[in-house]
CSV table of C-alpha atoms in Angstrom, one decimal:
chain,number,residue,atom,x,y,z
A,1,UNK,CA,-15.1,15.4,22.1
A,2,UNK,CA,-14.7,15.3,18.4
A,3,UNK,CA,-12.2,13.3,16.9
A,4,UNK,CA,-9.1,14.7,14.9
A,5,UNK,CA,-9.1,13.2,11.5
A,6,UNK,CA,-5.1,12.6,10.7
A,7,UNK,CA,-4.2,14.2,7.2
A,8,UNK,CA,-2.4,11.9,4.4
A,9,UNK,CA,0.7,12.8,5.2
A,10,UNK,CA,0.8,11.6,8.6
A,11,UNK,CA,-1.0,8.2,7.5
A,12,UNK,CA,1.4,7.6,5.0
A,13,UNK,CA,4.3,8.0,6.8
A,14,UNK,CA,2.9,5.6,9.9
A,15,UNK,CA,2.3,3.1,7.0
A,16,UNK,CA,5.5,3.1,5.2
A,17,UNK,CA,7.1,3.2,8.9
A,18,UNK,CA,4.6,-0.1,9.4
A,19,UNK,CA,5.8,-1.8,6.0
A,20,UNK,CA,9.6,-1.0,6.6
A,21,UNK,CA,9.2,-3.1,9.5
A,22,UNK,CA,7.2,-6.0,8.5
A,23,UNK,CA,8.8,-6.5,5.2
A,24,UNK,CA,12.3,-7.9,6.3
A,25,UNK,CA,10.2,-10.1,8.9
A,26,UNK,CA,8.2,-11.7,6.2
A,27,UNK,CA,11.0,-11.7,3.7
A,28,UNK,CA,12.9,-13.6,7.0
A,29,UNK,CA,10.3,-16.2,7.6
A,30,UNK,CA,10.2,-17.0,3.7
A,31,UNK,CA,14.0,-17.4,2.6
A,32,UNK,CA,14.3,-19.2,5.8
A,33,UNK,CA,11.7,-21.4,4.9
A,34,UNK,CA,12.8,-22.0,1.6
A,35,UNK,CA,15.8,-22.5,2.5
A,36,UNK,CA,14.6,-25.2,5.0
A,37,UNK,CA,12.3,-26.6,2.1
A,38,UNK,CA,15.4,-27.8,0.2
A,39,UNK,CA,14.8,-28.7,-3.6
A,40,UNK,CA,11.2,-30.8,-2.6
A,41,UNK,CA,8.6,-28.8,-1.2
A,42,UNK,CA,6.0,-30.0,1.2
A,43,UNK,CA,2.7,-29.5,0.0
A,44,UNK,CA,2.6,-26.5,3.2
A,45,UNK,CA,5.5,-25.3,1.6
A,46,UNK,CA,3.6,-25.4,-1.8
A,47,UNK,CA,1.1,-23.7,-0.7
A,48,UNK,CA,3.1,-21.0,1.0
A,49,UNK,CA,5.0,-19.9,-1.8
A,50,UNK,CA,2.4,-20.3,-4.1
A,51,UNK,CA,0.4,-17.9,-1.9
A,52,UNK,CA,3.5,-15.8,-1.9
A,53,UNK,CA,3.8,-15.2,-5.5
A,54,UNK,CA,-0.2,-14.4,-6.4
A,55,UNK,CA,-0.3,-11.7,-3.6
A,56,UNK,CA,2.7,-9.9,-4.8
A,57,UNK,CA,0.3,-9.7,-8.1
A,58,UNK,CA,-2.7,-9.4,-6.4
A,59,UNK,CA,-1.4,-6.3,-4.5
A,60,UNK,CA,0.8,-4.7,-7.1
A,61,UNK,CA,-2.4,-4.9,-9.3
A,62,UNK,CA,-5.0,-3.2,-6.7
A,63,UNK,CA,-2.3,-0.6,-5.7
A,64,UNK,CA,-1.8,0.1,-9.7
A,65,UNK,CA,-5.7,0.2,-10.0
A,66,UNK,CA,-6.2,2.8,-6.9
A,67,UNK,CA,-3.2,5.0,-7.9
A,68,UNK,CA,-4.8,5.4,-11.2
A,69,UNK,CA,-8.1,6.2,-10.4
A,70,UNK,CA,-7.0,8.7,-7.9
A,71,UNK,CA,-5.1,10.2,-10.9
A,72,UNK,CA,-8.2,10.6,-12.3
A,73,UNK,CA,-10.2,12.5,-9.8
A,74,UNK,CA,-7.5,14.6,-9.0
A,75,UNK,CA,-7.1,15.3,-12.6
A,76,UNK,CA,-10.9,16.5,-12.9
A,77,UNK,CA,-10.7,18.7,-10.2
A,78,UNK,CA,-7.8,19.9,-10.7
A,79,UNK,CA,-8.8,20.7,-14.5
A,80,UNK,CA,-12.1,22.0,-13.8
A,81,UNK,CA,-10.4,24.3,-11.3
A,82,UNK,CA,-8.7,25.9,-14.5
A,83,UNK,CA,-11.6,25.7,-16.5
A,84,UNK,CA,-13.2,28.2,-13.9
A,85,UNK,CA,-10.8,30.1,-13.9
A,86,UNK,CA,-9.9,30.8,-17.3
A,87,UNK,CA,-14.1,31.4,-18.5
A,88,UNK,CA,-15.5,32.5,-15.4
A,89,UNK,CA,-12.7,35.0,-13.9
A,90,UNK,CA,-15.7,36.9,-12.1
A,91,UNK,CA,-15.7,34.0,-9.7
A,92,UNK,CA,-12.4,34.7,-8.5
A,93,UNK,CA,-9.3,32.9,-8.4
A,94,UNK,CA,-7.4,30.7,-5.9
A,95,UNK,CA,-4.4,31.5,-4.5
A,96,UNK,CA,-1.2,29.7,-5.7
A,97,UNK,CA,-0.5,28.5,-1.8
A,98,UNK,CA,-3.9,26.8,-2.1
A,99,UNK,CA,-3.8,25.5,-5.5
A,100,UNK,CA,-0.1,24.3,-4.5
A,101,UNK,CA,-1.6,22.5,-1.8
A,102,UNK,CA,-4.3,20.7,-3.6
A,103,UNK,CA,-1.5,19.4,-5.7
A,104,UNK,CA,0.3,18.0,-3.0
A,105,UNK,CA,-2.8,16.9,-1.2
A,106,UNK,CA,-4.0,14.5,-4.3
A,107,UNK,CA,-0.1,13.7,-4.9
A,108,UNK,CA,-0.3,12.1,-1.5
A,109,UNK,CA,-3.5,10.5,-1.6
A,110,UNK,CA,-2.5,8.4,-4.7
A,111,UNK,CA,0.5,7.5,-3.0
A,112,UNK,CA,-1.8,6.5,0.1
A,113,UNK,CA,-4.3,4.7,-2.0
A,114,UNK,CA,-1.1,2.9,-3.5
A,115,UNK,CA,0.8,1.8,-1.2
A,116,UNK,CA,-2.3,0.8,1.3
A,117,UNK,CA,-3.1,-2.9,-0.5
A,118,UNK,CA,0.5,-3.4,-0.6
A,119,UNK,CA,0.4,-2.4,3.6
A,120,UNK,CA,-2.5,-4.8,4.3
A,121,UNK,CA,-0.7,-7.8,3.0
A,122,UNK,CA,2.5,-7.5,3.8
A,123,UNK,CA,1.2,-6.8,7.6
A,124,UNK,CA,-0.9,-9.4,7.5
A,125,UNK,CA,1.5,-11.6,6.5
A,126,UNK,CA,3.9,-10.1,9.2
A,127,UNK,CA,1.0,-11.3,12.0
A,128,UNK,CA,0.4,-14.7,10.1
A,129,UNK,CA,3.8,-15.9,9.7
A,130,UNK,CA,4.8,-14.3,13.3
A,131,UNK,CA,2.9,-17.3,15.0
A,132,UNK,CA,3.4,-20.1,12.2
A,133,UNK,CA,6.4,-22.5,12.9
A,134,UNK,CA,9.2,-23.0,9.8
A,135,UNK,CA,9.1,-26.7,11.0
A,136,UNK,CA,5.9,-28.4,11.1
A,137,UNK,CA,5.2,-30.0,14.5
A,138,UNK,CA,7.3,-32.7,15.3
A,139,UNK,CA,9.9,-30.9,12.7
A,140,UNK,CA,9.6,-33.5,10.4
A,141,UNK,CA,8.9,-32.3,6.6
């Protein structure tokens, strides 16, 4: 049996659902940790926060990069689509529910294509930090 391909609105409404719910747990096991770290930070906790603040740019940069370059397709298509229209009217036209749809259709691909580096980290950061201690063993600093 053939498998059902799930459109982009469904995928980016399971992975905003999936971010709303790793985010405070990461955001948790951070402040907690810093707040554990005290004014002298271990080199683990170093490390940590440095990691912390180059993903936040790593991510916010691939996002930017995807979102625009969606933008760009979409704007082709969407242009050529008039450009046949306009000079080639023998071809026939779309209808407004179809052209509507293609509008939404490439609105919610950049926002997939946006927010999905943003969704890798931030869950993989949820599963990381699920299973690593504030304290380091012994809970000594």
């Amino acid at each position: 049996m053939a498998s059902r391909r799930r459109g982009n609105a469904a995928t980016l409404s399971r992975n905003a659902a999936e971010l709303a719910l790793a985010t405070p747990q990461v955001m948790a096991h951070r402040l907690a940790r810093l707040a554990l770290a005290g004014p002298t930070w271990s080199p683990r906790d170093r490390k940590e926060f440095t990691l912390m603040g180059m993903e936040k740019v790593g991510a916010f940069a691939q996002a930017w990069n995807a979102m625009f370059w969606s933008g760009v397709v979409s704007s082709q298509t969407i242009a050529m689509q008039y450009w046949s229209a306009c000079f080639m009217p023998w071809l026939g036209t779309r209808r407004t529910e179809d052209v509507m749809r293609q509008w939404q259709r490439a609105g919610l691909t950049a926002m997939g294509r946006g927010l999905a580096p943003i969704h890798a980290k931030a869950t993989a950061n949820a599963r990381r930090l699920a299973t690593t201690p504030l304290l380091p063993i012994g809970g000594k600093r």
